[in-house]
Coordinates of C-alpha atoms and ligand atoms in Angstrom, one line a residue:
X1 CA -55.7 -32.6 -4.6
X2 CA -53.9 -32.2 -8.0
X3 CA -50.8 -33.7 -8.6
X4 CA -49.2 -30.0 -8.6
X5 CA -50.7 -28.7 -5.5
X6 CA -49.3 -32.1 -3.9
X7 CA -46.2 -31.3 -4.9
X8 CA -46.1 -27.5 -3.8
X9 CA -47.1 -28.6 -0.8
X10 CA -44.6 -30.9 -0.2
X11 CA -42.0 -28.4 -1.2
X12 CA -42.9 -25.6 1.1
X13 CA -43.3 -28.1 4.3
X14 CA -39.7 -29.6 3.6
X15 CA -37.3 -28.0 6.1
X16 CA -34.8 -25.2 4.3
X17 CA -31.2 -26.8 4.3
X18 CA -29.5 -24.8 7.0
X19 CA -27.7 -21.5 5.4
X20 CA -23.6 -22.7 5.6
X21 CA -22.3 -19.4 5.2
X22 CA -19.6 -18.6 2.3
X23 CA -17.1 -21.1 1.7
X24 CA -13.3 -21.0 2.9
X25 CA -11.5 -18.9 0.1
X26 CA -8.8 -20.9 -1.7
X27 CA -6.4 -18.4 -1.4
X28 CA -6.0 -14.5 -0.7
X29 CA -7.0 -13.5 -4.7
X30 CA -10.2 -16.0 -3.9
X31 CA -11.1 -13.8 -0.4
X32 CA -10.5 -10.4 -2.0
X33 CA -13.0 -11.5 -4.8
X34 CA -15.4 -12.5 -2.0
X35 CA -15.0 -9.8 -0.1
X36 CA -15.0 -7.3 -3.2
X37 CA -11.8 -5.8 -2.0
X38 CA -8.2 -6.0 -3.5
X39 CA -5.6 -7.3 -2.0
X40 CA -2.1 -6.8 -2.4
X41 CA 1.5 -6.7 -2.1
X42 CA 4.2 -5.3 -2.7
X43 CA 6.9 -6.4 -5.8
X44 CA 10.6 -7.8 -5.3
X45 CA 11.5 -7.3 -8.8
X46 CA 14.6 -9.3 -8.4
X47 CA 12.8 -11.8 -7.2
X48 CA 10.0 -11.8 -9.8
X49 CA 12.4 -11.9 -12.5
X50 CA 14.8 -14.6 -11.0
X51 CA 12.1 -16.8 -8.9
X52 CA 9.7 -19.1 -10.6
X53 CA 7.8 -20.4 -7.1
X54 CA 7.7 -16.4 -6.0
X55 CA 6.3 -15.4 -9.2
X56 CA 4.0 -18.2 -9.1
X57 CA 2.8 -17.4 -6.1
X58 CA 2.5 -13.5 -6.5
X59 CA 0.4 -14.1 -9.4
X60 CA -1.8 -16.7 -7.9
X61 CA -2.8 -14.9 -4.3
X62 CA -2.9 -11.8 -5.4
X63 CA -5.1 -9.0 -7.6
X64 CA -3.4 -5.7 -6.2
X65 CA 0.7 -4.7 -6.2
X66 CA 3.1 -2.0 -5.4
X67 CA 6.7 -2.3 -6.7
X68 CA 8.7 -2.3 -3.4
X69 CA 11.6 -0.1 -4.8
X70 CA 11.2 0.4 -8.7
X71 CA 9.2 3.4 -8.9
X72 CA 10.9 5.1 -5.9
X73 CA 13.3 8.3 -7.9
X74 CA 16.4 6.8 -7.4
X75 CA 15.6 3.9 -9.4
X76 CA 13.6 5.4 -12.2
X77 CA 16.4 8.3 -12.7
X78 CA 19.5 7.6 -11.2
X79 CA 21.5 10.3 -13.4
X80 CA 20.1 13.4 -14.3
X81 CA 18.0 13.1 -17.1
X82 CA 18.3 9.5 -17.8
X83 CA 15.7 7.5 -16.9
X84 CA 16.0 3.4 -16.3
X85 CA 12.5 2.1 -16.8
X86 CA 13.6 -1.7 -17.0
X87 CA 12.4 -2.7 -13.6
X88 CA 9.5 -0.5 -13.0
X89 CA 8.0 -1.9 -16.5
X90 CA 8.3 -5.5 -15.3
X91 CA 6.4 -4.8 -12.2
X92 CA 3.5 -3.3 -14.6
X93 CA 3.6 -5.9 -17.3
X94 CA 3.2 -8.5 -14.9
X95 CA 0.3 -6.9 -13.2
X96 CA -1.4 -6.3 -16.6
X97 CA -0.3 -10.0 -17.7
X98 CA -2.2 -11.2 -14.0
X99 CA -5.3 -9.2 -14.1
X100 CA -3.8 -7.7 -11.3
X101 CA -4.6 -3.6 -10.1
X102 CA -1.1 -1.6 -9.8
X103 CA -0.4 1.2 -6.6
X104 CA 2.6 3.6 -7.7
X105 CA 4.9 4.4 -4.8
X106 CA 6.0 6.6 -4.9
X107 CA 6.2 10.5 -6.2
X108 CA 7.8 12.8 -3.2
X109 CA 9.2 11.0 -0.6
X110 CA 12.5 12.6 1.2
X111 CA 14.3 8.9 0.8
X112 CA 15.7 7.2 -1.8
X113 CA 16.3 10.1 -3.7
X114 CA 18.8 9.9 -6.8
X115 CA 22.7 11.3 -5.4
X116 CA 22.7 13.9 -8.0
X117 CA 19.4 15.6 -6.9
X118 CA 20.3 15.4 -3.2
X119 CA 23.6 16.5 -3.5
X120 CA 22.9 19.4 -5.8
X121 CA 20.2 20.8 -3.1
X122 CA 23.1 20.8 -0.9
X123 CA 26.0 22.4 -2.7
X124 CA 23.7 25.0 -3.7
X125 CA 24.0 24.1 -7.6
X126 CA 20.5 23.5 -7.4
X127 CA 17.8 26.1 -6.3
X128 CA 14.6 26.4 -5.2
X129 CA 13.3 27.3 -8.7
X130 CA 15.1 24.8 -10.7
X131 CA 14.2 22.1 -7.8
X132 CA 10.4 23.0 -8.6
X133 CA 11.1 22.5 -12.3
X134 CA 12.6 19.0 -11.3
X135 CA 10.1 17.5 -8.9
X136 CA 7.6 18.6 -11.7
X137 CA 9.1 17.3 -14.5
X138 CA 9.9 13.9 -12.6
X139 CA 5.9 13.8 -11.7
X140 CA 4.6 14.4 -15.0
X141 CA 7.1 12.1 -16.7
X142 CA 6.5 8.8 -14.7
X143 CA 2.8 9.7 -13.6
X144 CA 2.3 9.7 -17.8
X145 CA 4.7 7.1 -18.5
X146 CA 2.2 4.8 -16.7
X147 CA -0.8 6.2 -17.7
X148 CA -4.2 4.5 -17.2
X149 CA -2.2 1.6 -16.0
X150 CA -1.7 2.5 -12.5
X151 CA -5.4 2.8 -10.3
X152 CA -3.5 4.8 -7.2
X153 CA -0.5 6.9 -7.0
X154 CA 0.9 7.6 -3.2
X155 CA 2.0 11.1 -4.8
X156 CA 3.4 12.2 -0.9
X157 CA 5.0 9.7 1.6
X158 CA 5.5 10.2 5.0
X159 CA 5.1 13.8 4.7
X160 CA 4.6 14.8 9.0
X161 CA 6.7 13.6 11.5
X162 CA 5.9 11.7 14.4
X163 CA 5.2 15.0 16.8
X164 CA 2.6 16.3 13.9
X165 CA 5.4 18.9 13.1
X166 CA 5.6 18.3 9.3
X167 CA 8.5 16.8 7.9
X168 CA 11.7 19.2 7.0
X169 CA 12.4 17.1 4.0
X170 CA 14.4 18.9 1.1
X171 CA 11.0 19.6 -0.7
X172 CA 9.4 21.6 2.7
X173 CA 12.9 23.5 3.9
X174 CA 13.5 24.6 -0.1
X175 CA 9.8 24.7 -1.8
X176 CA 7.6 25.5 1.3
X177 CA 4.4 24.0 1.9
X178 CA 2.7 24.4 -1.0
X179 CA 5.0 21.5 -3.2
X180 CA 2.3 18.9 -1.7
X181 CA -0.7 20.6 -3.5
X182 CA 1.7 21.2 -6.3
X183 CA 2.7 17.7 -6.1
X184 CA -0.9 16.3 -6.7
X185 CA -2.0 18.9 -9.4
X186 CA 0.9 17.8 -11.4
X187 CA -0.2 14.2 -11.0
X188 CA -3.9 14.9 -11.6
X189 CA -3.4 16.8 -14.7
X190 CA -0.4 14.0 -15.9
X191 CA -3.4 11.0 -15.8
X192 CA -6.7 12.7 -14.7
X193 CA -7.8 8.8 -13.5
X194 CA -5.6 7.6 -11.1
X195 CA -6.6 7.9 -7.2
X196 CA -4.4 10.0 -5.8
X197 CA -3.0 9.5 -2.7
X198 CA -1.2 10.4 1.0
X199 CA 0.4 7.2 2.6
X200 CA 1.7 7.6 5.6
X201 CA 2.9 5.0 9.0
X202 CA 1.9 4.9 12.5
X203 CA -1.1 6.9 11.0
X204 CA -3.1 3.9 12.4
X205 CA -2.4 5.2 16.1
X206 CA -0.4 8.8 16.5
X207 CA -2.5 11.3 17.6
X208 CA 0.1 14.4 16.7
X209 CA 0.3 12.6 13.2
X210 CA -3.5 11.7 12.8
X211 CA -4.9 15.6 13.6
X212 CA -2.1 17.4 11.3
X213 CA -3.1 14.7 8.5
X214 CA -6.6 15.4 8.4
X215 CA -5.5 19.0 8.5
X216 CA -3.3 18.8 5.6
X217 CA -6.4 17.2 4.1
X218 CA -9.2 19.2 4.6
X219 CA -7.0 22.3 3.5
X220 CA -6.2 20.8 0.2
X221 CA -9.6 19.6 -0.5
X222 CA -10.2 24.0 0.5
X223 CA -8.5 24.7 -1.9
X224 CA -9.4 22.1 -4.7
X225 CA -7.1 19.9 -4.8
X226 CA -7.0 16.8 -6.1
X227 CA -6.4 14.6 -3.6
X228 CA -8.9 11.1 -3.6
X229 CA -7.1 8.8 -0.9
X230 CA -5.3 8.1 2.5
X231 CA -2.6 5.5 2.8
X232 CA -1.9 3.7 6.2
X233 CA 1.4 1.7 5.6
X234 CA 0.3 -0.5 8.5
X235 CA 3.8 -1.6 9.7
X236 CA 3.1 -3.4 13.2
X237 CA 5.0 -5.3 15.3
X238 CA 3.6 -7.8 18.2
X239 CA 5.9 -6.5 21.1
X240 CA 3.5 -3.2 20.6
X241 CA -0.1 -3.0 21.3
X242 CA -2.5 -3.7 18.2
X243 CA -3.7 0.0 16.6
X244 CA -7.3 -1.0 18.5
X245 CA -8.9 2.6 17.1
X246 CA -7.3 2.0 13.7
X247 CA -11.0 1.3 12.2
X248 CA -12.0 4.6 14.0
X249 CA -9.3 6.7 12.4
X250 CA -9.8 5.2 8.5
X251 CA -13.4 6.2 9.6
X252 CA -12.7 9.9 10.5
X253 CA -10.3 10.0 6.8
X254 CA -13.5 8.3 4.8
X255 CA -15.5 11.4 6.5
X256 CA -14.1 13.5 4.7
X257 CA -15.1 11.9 1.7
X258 CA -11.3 10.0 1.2
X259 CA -10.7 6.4 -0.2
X260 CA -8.7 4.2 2.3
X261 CA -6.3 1.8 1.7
X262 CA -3.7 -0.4 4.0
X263 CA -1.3 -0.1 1.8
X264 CA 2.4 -1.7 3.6
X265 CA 1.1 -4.3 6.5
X266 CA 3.4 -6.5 8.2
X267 CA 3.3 -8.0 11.3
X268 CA 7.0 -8.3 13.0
X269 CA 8.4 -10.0 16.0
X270 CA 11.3 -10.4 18.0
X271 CA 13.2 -13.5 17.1
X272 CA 13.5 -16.7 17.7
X273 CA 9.6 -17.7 16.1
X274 CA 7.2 -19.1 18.2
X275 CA 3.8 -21.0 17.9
X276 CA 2.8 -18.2 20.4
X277 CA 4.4 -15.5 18.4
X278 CA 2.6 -17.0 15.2
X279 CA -0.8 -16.8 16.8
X280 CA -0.4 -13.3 18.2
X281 CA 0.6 -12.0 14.7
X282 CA -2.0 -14.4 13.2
X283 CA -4.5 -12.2 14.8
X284 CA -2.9 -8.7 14.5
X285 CA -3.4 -9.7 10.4
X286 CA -6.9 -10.5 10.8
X287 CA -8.1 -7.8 12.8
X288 CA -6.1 -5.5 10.2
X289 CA -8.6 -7.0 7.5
X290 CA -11.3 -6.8 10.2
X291 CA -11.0 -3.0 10.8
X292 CA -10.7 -2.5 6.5
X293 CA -13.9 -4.7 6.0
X294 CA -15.3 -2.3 8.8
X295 CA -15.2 0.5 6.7
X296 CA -16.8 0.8 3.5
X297 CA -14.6 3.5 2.0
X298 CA -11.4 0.6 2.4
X299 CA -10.7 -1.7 -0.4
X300 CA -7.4 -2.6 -0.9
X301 CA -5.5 -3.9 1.4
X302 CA -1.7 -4.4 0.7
X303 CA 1.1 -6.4 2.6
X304 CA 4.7 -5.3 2.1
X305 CA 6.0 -8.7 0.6
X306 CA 4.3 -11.9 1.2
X307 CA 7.1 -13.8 1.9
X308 CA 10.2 -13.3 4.7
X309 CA 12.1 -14.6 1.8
X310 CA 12.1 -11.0 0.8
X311 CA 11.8 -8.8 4.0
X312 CA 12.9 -5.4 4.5
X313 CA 12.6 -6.5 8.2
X314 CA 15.4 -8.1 9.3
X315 CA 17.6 -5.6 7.8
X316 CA 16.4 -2.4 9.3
X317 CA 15.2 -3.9 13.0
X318 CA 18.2 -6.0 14.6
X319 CA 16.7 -9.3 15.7
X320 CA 13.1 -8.9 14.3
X321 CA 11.8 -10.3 11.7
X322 CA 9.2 -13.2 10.5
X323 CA 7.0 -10.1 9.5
X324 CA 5.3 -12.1 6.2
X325 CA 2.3 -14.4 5.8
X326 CA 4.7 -17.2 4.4
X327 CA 7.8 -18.0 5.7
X328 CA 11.2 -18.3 3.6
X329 CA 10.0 -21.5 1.9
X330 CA 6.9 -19.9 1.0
X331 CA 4.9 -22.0 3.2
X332 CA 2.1 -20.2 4.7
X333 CA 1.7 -19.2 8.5
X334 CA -1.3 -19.0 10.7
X335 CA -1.6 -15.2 10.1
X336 CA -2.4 -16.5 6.2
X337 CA -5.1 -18.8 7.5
X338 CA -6.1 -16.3 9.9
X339 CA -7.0 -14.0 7.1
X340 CA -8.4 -16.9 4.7
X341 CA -11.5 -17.3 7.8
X342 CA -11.9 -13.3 7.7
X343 CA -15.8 -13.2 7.7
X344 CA -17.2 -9.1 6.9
Ligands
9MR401 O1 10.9 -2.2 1.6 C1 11.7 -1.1 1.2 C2 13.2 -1.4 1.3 O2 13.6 -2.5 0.5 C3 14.1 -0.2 1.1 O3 15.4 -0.5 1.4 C4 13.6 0.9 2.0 C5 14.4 2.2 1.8 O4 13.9 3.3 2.4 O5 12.2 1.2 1.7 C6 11.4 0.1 2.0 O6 10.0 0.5 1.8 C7 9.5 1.5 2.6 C8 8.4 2.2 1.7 O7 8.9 2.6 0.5 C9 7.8 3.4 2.5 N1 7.3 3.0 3.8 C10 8.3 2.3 4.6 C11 8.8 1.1 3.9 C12 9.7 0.2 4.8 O8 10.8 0.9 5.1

């Protein structure tokens, strides 16, 4: 036999190395490239301005991020007319500085509105007409403002109410109804790129909130509106059951022809912390990335802060808390590992 054939031969009868799978990621920006998702989180801005080992971190685990607070009204105009840009800005320039993907939260939510606008509505010194005029002009101005620098805008939060009723915020009870298709033409037509989106909580397992959402849907897509996305904020606590048909209901929203996106996970527990505790939350995290991997219309996944450093937790549920992937000293939990070993 020739030399070549000899070799060939040798070659094809060698044994294949067994296949070892993809490698561990290195950290979370390392899995979402694997994975061809985006991962996120949301932005202290104090703490990204005043923390060197937060920052640090942000910037390394991460390719996706919301600011927490600075795009919310009452930060961005906090008197009529004048609008304070400082902290919002940061957020962006440190995402574009990263390479990292920035969600905008949000446009019409009934919280965290500015005293002047919410006390106007209910003196009367503001109408209905001139309210219209304001929620536009406050869409179009920050929805430009950012411009082909934010990939998704949650233009309505939490816009139904746990019983499926919708929500009698100020923008229902004085605009009616049709502010939320309002709401997203004025956002389409501010920057025609941006995915537009409805973010919502306990989306993942309502009923009453699930059906009225994908009937708010399919009526604005009726009626051509531009609406590309569904938000589940994904707040979850261990002393309640895991969503277990959350992958089912992104499912049902990517049906109808929707992006998906987990855009606020956390993962609280009653305090004191236990190894226990840890692992039950280390799993509630993974099968959250589980159910997203599921689906192919979900690619970002976002976690509201990454570090109980900076929790809204322990501040709104008394004796809860421990809700991040690193604890205060930015040291990462099982629920980080957890996700790292996340295999589609
Ligand atoms: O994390 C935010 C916290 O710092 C604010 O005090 C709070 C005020 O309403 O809003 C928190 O973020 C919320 C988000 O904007 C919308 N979904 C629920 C989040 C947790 O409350």
């Amino acid at each position: 036999m020739k030399p070549l054939i000899i070799a060939l031969a040798l070659i094809l009868a060698a044994p294949l190395p067994a296949y070892a799978g993809p490698r561990t990621p290195r950290d979370l920006r390392d899995l979402a490239h694997q994975q061809g998702i985006r991962i996120g989180t949301a932005v202290d801005v104090a703490a990204l301005r005043g923390e060197a080992d937060y920052r640090d971190r942000l910037n390394r685990e991460f390719n996706h991020v919301t600011a927490e607070n600075a795009m919310k009204w009452e930060s961005v105009e906090p008197e009529r007319g004048v609008y304070t840009w400082a902290d919002a800005d940061a957020v962006v320039h440190n995402a574009q500085r990263n390479r990292q993907r920035v969600r905008g939260h949000t446009l019409v939510w009934h919280n965290q509105l500015p005293a002047w606008l919410t006390s106007g509505v209910a003196d009367g010194t503001i109408g209905a007409d001139e309210l219209r005029e304001i929620l536009r002009d406050h869409i179009t101005t920050q929805v430009r403002r950012y411009k082909g620098k934010i990939r998704a805008w949650d233009v309505v939060n939490e816009v139904v109410e746990e019983d499926g009723s919708m929500r009698q915020s100020i923008w229902l009870t004085h605009l009616g109804p049709g502010y939320i298709a309002d709401a997203f033409r004025w956002a389409h037509r501010a920057d025609p790129h941006a995915k537009l989106y409805v973010n919502d909580f306990n989306l993942e397992w309502n009923a009453p909130k699930i059906e009225t959402t994908l009937s708010l849907v399919k009526d604005l897509q009726a009626r051509g509106v531009p609406i590309d996305g569904i938000g589940f904020q994904g707040h979850l606590g261990i002393q309640y059951d895991y969503p277990g048909d959350w992958a089912n209901v992104m499912r049902r929203f990517a049906d109808l022809g929707l992006e998906v996106a987990i855009t606020e996970l956390d993962v609280r527990m009653v305090m004191p912390v236990t190894e226990e505790k840890l692992a039950t939350q280390a799993d509630y995290y993974r099968r959250a990335l589980t159910d997203c991997l599921s689906v192919e219309a979900c690619q970002e996944l976002t976690v509201w802060g990454f570090t109980d450093r900076h929790s809204w937790v322990p501040g709104w549920f008394a004796g809860e808390g421990s809700a991040c992937l690193l604890d205060e000293n930015l040291t990462p939990k099982p629920a980080y590992r957890a996700l790292l070993g996340v295999r589609a």
